GROMACS .gro file of C-alpha atoms in nm:
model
  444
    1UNK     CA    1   0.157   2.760  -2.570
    2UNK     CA    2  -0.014   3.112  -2.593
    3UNK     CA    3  -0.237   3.169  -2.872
    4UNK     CA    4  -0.099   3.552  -2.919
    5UNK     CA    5   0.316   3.507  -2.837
    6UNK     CA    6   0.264   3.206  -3.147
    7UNK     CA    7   0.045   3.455  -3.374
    8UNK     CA    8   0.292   3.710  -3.345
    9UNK     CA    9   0.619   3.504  -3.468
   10UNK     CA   10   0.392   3.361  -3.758
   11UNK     CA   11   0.253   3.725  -3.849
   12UNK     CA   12   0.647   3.815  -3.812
   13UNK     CA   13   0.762   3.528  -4.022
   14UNK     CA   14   0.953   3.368  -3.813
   15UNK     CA   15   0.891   3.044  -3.953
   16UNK     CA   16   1.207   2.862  -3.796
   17UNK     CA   17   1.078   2.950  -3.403
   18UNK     CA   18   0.735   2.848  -3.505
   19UNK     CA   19   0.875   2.530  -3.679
   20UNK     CA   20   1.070   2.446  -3.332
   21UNK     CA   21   0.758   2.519  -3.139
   22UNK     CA   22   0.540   2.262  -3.313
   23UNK     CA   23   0.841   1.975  -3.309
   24UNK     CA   24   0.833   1.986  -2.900
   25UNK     CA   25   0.482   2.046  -2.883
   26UNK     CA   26   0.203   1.689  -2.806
   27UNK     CA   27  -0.020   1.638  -3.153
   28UNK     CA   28  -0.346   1.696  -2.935
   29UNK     CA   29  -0.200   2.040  -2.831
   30UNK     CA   30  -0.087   2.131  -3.181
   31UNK     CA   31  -0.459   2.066  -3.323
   32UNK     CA   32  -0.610   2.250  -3.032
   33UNK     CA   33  -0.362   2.576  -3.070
   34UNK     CA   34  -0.490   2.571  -3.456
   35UNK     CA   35  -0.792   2.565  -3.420
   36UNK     CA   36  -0.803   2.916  -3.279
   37UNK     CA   37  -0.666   3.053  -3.622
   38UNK     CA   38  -0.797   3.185  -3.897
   39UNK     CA   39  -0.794   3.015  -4.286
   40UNK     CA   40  -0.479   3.150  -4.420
   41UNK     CA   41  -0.295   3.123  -4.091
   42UNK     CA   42  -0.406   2.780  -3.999
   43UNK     CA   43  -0.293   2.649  -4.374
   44UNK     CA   44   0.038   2.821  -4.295
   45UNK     CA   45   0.119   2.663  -3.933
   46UNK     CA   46   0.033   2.305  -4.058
   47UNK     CA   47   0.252   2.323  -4.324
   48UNK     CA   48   0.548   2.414  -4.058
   49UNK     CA   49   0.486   2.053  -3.906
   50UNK     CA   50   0.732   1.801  -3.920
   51UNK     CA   51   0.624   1.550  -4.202
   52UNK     CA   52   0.620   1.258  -3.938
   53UNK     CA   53   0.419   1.488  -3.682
   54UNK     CA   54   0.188   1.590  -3.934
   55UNK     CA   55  -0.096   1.321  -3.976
   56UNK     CA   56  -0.117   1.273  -3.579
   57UNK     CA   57  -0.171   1.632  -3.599
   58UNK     CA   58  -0.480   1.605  -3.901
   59UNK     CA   59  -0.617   1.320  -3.746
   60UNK     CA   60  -0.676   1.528  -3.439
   61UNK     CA   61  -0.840   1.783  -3.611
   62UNK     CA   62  -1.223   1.843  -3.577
   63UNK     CA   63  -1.395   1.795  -3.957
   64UNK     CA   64  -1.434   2.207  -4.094
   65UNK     CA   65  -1.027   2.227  -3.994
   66UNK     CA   66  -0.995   1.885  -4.199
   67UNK     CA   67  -1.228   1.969  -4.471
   68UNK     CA   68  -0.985   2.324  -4.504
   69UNK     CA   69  -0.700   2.153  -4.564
   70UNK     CA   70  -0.810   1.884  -4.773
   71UNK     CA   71  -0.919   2.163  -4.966
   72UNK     CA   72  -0.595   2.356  -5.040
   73UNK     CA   73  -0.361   2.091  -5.005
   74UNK     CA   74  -0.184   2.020  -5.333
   75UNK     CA   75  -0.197   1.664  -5.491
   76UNK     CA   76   0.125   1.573  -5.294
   77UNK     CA   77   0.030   1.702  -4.967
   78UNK     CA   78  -0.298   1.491  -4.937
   79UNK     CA   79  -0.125   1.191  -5.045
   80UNK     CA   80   0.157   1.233  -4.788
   81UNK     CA   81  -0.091   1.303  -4.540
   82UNK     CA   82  -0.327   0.974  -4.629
   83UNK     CA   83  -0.059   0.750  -4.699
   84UNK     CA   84   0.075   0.843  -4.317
   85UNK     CA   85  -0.288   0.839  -4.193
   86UNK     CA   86  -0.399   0.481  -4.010
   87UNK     CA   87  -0.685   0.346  -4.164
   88UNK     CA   88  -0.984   0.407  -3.905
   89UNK     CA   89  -0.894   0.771  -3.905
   90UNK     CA   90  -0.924   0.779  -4.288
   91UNK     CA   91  -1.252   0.716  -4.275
   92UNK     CA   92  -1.363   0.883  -3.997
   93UNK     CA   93  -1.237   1.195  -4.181
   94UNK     CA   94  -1.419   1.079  -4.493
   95UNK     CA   95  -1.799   1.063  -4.299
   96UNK     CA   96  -1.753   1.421  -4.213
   97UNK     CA   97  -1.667   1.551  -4.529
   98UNK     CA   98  -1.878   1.636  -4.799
   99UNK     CA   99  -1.906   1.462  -5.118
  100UNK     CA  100  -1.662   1.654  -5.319
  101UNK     CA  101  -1.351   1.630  -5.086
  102UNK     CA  102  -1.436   1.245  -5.022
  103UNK     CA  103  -1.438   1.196  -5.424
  104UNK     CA  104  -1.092   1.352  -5.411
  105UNK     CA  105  -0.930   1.150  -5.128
  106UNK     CA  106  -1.070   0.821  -5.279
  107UNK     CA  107  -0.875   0.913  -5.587
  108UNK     CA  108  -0.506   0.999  -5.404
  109UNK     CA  109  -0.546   0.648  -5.271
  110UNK     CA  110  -0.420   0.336  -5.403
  111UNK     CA  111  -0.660   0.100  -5.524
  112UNK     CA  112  -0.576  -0.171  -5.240
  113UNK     CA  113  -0.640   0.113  -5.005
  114UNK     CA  114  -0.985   0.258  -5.129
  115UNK     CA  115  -1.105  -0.071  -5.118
  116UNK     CA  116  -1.034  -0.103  -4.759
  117UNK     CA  117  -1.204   0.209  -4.702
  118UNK     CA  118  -1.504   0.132  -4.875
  119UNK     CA  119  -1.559  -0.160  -4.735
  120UNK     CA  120  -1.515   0.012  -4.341
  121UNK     CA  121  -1.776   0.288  -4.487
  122UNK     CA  122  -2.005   0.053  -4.557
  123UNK     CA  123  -2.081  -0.096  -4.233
  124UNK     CA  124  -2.373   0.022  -3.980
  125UNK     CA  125  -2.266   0.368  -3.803
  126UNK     CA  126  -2.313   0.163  -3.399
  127UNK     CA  127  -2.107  -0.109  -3.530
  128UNK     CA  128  -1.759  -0.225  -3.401
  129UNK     CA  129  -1.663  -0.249  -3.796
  130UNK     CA  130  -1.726   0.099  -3.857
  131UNK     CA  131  -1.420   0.188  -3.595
  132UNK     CA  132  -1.208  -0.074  -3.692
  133UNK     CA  133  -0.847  -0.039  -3.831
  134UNK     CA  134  -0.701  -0.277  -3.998
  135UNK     CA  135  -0.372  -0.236  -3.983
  136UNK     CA  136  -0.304  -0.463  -3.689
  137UNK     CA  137   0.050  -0.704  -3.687
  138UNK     CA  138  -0.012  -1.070  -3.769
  139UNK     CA  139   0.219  -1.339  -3.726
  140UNK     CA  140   0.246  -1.744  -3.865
  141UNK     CA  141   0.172  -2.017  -3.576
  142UNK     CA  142   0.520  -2.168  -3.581
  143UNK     CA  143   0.705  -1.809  -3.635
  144UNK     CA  144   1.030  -1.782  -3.407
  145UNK     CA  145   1.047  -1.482  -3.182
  146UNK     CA  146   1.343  -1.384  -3.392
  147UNK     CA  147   1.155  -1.400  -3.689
  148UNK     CA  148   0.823  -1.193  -3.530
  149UNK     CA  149   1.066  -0.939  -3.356
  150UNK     CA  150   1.201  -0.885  -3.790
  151UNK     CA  151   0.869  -0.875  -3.891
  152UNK     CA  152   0.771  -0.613  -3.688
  153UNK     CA  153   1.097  -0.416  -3.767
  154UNK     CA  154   1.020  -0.447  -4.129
  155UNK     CA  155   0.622  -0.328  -4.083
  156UNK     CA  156   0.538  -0.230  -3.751
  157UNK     CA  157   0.575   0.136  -3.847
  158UNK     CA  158   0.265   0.112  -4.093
  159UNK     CA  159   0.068  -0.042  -3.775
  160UNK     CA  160  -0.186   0.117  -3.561
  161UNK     CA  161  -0.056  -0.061  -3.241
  162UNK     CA  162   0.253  -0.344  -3.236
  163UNK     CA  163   0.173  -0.426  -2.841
  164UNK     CA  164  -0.034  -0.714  -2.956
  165UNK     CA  165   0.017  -0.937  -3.192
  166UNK     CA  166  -0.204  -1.201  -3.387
  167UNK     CA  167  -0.136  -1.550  -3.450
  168UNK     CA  168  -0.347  -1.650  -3.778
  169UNK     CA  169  -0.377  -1.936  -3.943
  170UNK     CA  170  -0.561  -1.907  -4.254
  171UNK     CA  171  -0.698  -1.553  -4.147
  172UNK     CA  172  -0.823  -1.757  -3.820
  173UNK     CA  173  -0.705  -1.580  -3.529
  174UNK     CA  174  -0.604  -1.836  -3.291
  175UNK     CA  175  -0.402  -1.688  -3.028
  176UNK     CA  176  -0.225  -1.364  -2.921
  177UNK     CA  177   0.124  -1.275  -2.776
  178UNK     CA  178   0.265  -0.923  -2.662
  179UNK     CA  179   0.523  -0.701  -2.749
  180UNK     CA  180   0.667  -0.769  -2.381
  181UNK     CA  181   0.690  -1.150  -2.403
  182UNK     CA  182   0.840  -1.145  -2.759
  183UNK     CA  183   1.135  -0.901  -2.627
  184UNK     CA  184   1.146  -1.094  -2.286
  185UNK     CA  185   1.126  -1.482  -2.425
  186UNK     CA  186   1.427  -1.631  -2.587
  187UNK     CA  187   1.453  -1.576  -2.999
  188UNK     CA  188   1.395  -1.980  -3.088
  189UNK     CA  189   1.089  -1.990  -2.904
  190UNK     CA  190   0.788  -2.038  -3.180
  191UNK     CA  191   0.500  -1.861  -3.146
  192UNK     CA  192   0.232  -2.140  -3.092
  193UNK     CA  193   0.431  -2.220  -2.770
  194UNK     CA  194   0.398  -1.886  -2.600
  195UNK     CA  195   0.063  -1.761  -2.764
  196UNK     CA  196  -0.235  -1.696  -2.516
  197UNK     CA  197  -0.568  -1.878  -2.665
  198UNK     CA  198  -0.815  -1.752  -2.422
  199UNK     CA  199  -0.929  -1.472  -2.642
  200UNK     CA  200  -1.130  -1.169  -2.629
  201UNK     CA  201  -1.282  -1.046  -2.932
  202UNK     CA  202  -1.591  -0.938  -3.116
  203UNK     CA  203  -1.759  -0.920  -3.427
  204UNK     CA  204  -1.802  -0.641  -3.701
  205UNK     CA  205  -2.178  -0.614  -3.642
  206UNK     CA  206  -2.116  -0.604  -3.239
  207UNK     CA  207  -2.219  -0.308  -3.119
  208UNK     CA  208  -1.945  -0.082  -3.053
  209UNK     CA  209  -2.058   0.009  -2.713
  210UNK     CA  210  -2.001  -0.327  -2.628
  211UNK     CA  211  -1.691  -0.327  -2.778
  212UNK     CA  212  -1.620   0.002  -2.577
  213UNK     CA  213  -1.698  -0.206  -2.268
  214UNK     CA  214  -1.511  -0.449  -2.264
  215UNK     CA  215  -1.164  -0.251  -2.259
  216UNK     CA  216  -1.288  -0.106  -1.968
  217UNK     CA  217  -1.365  -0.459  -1.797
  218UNK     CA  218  -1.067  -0.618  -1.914
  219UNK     CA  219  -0.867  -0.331  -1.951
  220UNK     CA  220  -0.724  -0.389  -2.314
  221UNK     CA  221  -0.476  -0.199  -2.537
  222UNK     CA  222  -0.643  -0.380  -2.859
  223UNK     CA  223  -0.947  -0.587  -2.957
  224UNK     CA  224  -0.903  -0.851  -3.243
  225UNK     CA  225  -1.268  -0.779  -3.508
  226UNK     CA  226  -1.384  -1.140  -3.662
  227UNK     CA  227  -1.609  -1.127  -4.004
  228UNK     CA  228  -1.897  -1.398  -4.011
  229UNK     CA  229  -1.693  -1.662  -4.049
  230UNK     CA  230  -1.492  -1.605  -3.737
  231UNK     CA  231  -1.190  -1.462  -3.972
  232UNK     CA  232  -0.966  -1.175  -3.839
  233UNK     CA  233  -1.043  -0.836  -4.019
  234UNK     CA  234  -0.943  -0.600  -3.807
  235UNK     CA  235  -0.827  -0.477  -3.458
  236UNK     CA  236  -0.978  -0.151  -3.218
  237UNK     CA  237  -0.807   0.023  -3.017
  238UNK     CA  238  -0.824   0.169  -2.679
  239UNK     CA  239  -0.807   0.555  -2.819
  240UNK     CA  240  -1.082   0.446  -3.022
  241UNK     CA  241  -1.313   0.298  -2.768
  242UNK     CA  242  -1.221   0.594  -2.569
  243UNK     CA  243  -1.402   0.815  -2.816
  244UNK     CA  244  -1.696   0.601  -2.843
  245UNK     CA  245  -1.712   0.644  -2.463
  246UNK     CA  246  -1.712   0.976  -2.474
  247UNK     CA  247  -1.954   1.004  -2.770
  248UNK     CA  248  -2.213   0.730  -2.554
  249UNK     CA  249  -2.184   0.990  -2.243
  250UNK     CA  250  -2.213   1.294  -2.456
  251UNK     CA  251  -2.537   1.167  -2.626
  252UNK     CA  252  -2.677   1.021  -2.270
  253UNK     CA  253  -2.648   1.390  -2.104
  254UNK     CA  254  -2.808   1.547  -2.375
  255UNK     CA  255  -3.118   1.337  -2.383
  256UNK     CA  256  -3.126   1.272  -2.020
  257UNK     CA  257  -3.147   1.712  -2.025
  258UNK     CA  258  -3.420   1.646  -2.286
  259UNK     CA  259  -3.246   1.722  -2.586
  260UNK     CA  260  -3.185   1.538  -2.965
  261UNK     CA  261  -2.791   1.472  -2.958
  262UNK     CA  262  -2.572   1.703  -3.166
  263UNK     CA  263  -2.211   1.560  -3.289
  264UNK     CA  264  -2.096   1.904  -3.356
  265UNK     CA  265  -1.942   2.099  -3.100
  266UNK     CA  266  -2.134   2.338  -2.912
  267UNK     CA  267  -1.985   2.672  -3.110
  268UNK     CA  268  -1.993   2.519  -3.413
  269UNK     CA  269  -2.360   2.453  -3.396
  270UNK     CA  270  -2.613   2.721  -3.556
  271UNK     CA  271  -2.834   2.864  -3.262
  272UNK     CA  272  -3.105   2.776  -3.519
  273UNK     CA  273  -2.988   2.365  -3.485
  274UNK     CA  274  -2.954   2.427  -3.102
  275UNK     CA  275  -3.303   2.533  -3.071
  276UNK     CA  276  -3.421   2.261  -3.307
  277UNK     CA  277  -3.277   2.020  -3.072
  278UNK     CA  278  -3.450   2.148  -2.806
  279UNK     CA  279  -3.795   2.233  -2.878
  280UNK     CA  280  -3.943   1.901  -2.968
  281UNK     CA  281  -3.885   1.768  -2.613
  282UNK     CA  282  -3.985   2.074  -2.435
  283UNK     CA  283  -4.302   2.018  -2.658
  284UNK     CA  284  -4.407   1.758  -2.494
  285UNK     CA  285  -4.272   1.771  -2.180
  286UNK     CA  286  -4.461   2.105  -2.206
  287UNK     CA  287  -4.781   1.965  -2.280
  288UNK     CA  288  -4.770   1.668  -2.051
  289UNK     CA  289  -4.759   1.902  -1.784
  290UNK     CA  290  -5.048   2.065  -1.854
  291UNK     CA  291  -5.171   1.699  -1.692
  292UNK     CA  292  -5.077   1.828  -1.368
  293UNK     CA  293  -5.253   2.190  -1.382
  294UNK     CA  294  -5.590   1.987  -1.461
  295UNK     CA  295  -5.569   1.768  -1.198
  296UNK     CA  296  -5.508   2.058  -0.951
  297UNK     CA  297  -5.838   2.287  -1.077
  298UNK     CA  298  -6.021   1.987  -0.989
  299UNK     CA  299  -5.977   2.053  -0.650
  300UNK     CA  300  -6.095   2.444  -0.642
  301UNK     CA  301  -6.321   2.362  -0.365
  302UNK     CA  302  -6.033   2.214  -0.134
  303UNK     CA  303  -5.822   2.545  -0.202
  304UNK     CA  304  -6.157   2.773  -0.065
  305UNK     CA  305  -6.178   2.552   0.243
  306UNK     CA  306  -5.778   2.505   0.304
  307UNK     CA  307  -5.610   2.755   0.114
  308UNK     CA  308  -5.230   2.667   0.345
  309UNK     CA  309  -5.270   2.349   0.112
  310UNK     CA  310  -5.156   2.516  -0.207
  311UNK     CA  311  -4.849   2.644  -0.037
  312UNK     CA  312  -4.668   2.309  -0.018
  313UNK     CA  313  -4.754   2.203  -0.381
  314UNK     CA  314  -4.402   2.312  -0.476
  315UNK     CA  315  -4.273   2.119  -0.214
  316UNK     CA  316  -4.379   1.784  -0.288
  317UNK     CA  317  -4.321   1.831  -0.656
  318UNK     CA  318  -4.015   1.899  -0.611
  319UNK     CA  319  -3.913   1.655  -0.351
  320UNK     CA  320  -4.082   1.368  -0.569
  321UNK     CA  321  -3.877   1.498  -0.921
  322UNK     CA  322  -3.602   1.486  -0.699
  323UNK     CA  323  -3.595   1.161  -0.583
  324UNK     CA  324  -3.737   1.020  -0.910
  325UNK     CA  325  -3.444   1.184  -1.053
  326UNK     CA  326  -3.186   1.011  -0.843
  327UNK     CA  327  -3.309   0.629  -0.897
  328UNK     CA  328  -3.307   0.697  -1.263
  329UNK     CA  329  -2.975   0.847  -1.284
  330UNK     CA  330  -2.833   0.549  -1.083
  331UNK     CA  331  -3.001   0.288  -1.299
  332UNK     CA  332  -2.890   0.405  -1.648
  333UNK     CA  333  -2.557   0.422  -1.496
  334UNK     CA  334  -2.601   0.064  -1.407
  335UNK     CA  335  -2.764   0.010  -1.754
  336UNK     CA  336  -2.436   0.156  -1.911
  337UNK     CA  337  -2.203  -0.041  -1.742
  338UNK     CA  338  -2.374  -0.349  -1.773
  339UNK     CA  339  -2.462  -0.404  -1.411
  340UNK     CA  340  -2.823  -0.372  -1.420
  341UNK     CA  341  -3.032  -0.606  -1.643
  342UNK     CA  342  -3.413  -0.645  -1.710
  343UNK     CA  343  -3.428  -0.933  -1.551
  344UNK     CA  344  -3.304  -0.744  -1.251
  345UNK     CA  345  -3.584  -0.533  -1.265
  346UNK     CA  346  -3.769  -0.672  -0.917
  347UNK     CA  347  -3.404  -0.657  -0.749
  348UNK     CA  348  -3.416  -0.334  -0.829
  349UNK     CA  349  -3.767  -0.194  -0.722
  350UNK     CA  350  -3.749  -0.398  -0.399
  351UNK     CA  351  -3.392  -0.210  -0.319
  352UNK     CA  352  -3.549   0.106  -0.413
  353UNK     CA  353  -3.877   0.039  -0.174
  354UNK     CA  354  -3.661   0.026   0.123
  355UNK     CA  355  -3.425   0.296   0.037
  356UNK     CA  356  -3.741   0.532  -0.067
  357UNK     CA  357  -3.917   0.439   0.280
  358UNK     CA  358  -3.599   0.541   0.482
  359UNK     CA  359  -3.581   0.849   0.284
  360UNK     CA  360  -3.961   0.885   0.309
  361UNK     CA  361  -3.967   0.864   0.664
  362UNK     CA  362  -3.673   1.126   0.718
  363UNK     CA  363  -3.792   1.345   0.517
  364UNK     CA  364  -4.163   1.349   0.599
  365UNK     CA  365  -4.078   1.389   0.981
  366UNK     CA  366  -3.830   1.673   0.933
  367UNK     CA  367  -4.130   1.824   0.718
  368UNK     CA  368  -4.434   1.726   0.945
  369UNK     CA  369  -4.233   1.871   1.232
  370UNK     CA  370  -4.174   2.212   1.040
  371UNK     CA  371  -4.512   2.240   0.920
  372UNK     CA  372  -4.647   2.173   1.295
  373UNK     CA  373  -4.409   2.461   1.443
  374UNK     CA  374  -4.498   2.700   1.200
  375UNK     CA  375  -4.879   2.679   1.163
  376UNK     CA  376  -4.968   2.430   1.460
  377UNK     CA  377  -5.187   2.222   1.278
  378UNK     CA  378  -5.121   1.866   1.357
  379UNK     CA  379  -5.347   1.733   1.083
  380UNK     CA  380  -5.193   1.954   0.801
  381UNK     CA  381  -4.823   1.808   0.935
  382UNK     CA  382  -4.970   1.472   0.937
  383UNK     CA  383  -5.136   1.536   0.566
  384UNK     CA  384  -4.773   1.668   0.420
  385UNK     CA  385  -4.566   1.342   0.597
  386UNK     CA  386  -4.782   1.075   0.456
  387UNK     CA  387  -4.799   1.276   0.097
  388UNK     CA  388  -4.429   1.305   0.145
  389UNK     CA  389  -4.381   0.923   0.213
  390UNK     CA  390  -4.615   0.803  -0.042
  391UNK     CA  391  -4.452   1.081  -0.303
  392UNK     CA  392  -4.140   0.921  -0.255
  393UNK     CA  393  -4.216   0.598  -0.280
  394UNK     CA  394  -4.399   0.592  -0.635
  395UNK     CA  395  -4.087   0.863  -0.739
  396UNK     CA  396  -3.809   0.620  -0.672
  397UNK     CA  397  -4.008   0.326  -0.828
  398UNK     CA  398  -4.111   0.508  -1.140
  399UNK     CA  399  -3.747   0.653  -1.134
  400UNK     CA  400  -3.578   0.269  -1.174
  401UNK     CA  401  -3.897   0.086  -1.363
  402UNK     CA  402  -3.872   0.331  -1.677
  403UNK     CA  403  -3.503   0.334  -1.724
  404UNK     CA  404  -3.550  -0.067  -1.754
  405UNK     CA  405  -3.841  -0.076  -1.972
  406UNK     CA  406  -3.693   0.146  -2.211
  407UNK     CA  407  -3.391  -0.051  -2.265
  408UNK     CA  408  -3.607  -0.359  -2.295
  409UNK     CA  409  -3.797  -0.212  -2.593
  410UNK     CA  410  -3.475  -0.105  -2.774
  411UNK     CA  411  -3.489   0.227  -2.648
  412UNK     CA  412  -3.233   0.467  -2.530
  413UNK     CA  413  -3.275   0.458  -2.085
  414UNK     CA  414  -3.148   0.801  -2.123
  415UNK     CA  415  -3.463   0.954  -2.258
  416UNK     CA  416  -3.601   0.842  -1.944
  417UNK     CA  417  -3.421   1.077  -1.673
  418UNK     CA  418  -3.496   1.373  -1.523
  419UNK     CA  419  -3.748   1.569  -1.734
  420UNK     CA  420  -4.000   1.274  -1.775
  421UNK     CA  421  -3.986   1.143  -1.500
  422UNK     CA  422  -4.016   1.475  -1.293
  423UNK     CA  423  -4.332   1.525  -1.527
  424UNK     CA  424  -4.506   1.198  -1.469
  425UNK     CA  425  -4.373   1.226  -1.078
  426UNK     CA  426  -4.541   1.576  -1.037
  427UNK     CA  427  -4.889   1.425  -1.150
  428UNK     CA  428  -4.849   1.148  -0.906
  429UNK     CA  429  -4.763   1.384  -0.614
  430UNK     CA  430  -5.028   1.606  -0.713
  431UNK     CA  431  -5.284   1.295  -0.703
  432UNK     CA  432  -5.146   1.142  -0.361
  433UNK     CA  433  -5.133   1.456  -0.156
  434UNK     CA  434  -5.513   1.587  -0.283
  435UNK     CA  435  -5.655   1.282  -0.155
  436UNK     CA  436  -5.462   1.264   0.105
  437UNK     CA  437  -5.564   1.556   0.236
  438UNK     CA  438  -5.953   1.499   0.154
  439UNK     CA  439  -5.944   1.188   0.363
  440UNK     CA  440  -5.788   1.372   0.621
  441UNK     CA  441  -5.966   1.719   0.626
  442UNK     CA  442  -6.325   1.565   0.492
  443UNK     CA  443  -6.293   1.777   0.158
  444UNK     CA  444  -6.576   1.723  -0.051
   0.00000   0.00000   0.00000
């Protein structure tokens, strides 16, 4: 829908085109097309939203266009919209807002309700608990299908997701059955006959990356959330992993581009925040490579006897961040999707030893037979292929070691991509091809 043709029939009050706009548009769309209005106008178009449209619409929101509303709704409005809001996007909403607003939604609730909530705000913000819903369906062990295809009938609207169902007994889950075998199986069938018990699930305190991984391995609509003791409390869902997924990624490119993670959107950070997330690592990466320009005045005297060597500097540098680059790129992807372990770590380096010598070796004779052709110097080509092989080598090495040692000591593999690695692979290069060439040339 265009942004202007819509702001022209709401500045011309033509509230019943607008209205008939909205019904046929997708929620996502809706929240996106608001979010390029203004105040006044934005509290105007939500309130043309069908009521049943309306809290798919808030829940896609971003948290200042929440935090508006909340603001101006009346009494009525906010508890139409939370009483039609699912549970895990309740409190999402209510960690973005500030204290005020959250006191106010916590009192539009009912009491059952803002118990549920607190108890989902209260656990860690990487846990699967803290995306949780739980309005899941749950159904008795010796329930007929005709009985679970009423119960759903009766409450399935008030349910995040009615394509799985939960067979509990005592708040135990012990086996699942889907929407398709209850509408496919005949209606006196009980539901401990046709229940799956070879269950997936995980725990509140499970990470929720791991949770996030496992509907991508198993590809799953829903994933049943046990307390301590092994009781059902909740369910996620696959829009919800989805967002953790993109959150994980979002936060891995930002540090792997040496930078502190923002959860805002880019515009609606401050440049003041955007610089704060960047300076610290450019500190140090910054300093760090002032490693590199000591190393190189110690060779002074190699420059006044071979000054062609300081041409190719860039070269190698470059070459080696590049390759160091690659290996740890492909490793944290491995990290991230569970394929690569610690205890894979000599797997690993021994892979990346061969592939680095066949890149080596290309590389350094496309190089060494440049170098010859444009200066004829045999010696200086044979002084850039080694330093080129050798480069390589340590690059790709350092490139998959760090990625793996980070992880191991509960750190993030991202920090350990491109811009430290190219640092600490830019001293190395700097080291090999200065000695290289003093073995070669007799430097003193």
């Amino acid at each position: 829908m265009d942004k202007d043709i819509f702001m022209e029939l709401l500045q011309a009050r033509e509230y019943k085109a607008v209205r008939s706009i909205l019904n046929v548009m997708n929620s996502v769309d809706i929240a996106s097309l608001l979010s390029k209005l203004k105040d006044k106008e934005l509290a105007l178009a939500f309130r043309l939203i069908a009521k049943e449209k309306a809290a798919d619409v808030f829940s896609e929101m971003d948290g200042s266009m929440q935090a508006y509303l909340v603001e101006i709704f009346t009494e009525m409005e906010l508890r139409e919209i939370l009483d039609a809001l699912y549970m895990d996007d309740t409190v999402d909403m209510l960690e973005e807002l500030p204290a005020n607003l959250v006191t106010r939604i916590l009192s539009n609730v009912s009491p059952e309700k803002r118990d549920k909530i607190n108890i989902l705000l209260n656990y860690p913000e990487d846990s699967t608990g803290s995306i949780m819903t739980t309005e899941y369906v749950g159904l008795a062990r010796y329930a007929t299908v005709s009985q679970a295809m009423a119960h759903i009938k009766k409450t399935g609207i008030h349910k995040e997701t009615i394509y799985t169902c939960y067979i509990l007994e005592a708040r135990r889950l012990i086996g699942i059955v889907s929407a398709k075998d209850l509408m496919t199986m005949d209606d006196d069938m009980t539901m401990e006959r046709l229940m799956e018990t070879e269950i997936i699930s995980v725990h509140t305190h499970t990470d929720k990356e791991e949770a996030a991984r496992l509907f991508s391995r198993y590809g799953l609509l829903a994933l049943p959330v046990l307390d301590d003791g092994e009781r059902m409390v909740g369910i996620v869902t696959v829009d919800d992993a989805l967002d953790v997924m993109v959150d994980e990624a979002t936060e891995d490119i930002t540090k792997m581009a040496a930078m502190n993670p923002s959860e805002k959107p880019y515009f609606e950070t401050s440049v003041f925040q955007h610089a704060r997330n960047r300076i610290p690592w450019l500190l140090v990466l910054m300093l760090s490579a002032t490693l590199t320009g000591t190393i190189i005045t110690k060779y002074e005297a190699a420059f006044e006897t071979l000054p062609l060597l300081v041409a190719f500097i860039p070269m190698l540098m470059d070459t080696g961040g590049n390759c160091g680059s690659q290996s740890s790129t492909l490793v944290i992807r491995g990290i991230a999707l569970d394929e690569i372990h610690f205890q894979d770590i000599f797997r690993v380096m021994f892979k990346e030893f061969r592939i680095s010598l066949l890149i080596g070796i290309v590389l350094a004779a496309a190089n060494g037979l440049r170098v010859y052709v444009m200066y004829g110097q045999s010696d200086m080509a044979l002084v850039i292929a080694l330093s080129l092989v050798v480069t390589i080598v340590i690059a790709k090495l350092i490139g998959c070691v760090l990625p793996l040692l980070a992880k191991q000591v509960q750190l993030d593999p991202a920090i350990m991509a491109s811009p430290l690695i190219t640092t600490l692979v830019d001293t190395c290069s700097i080291i090999v091809y200065f000695n290289i060439a003093s073995r070669i040339f007799h430097l003193g």
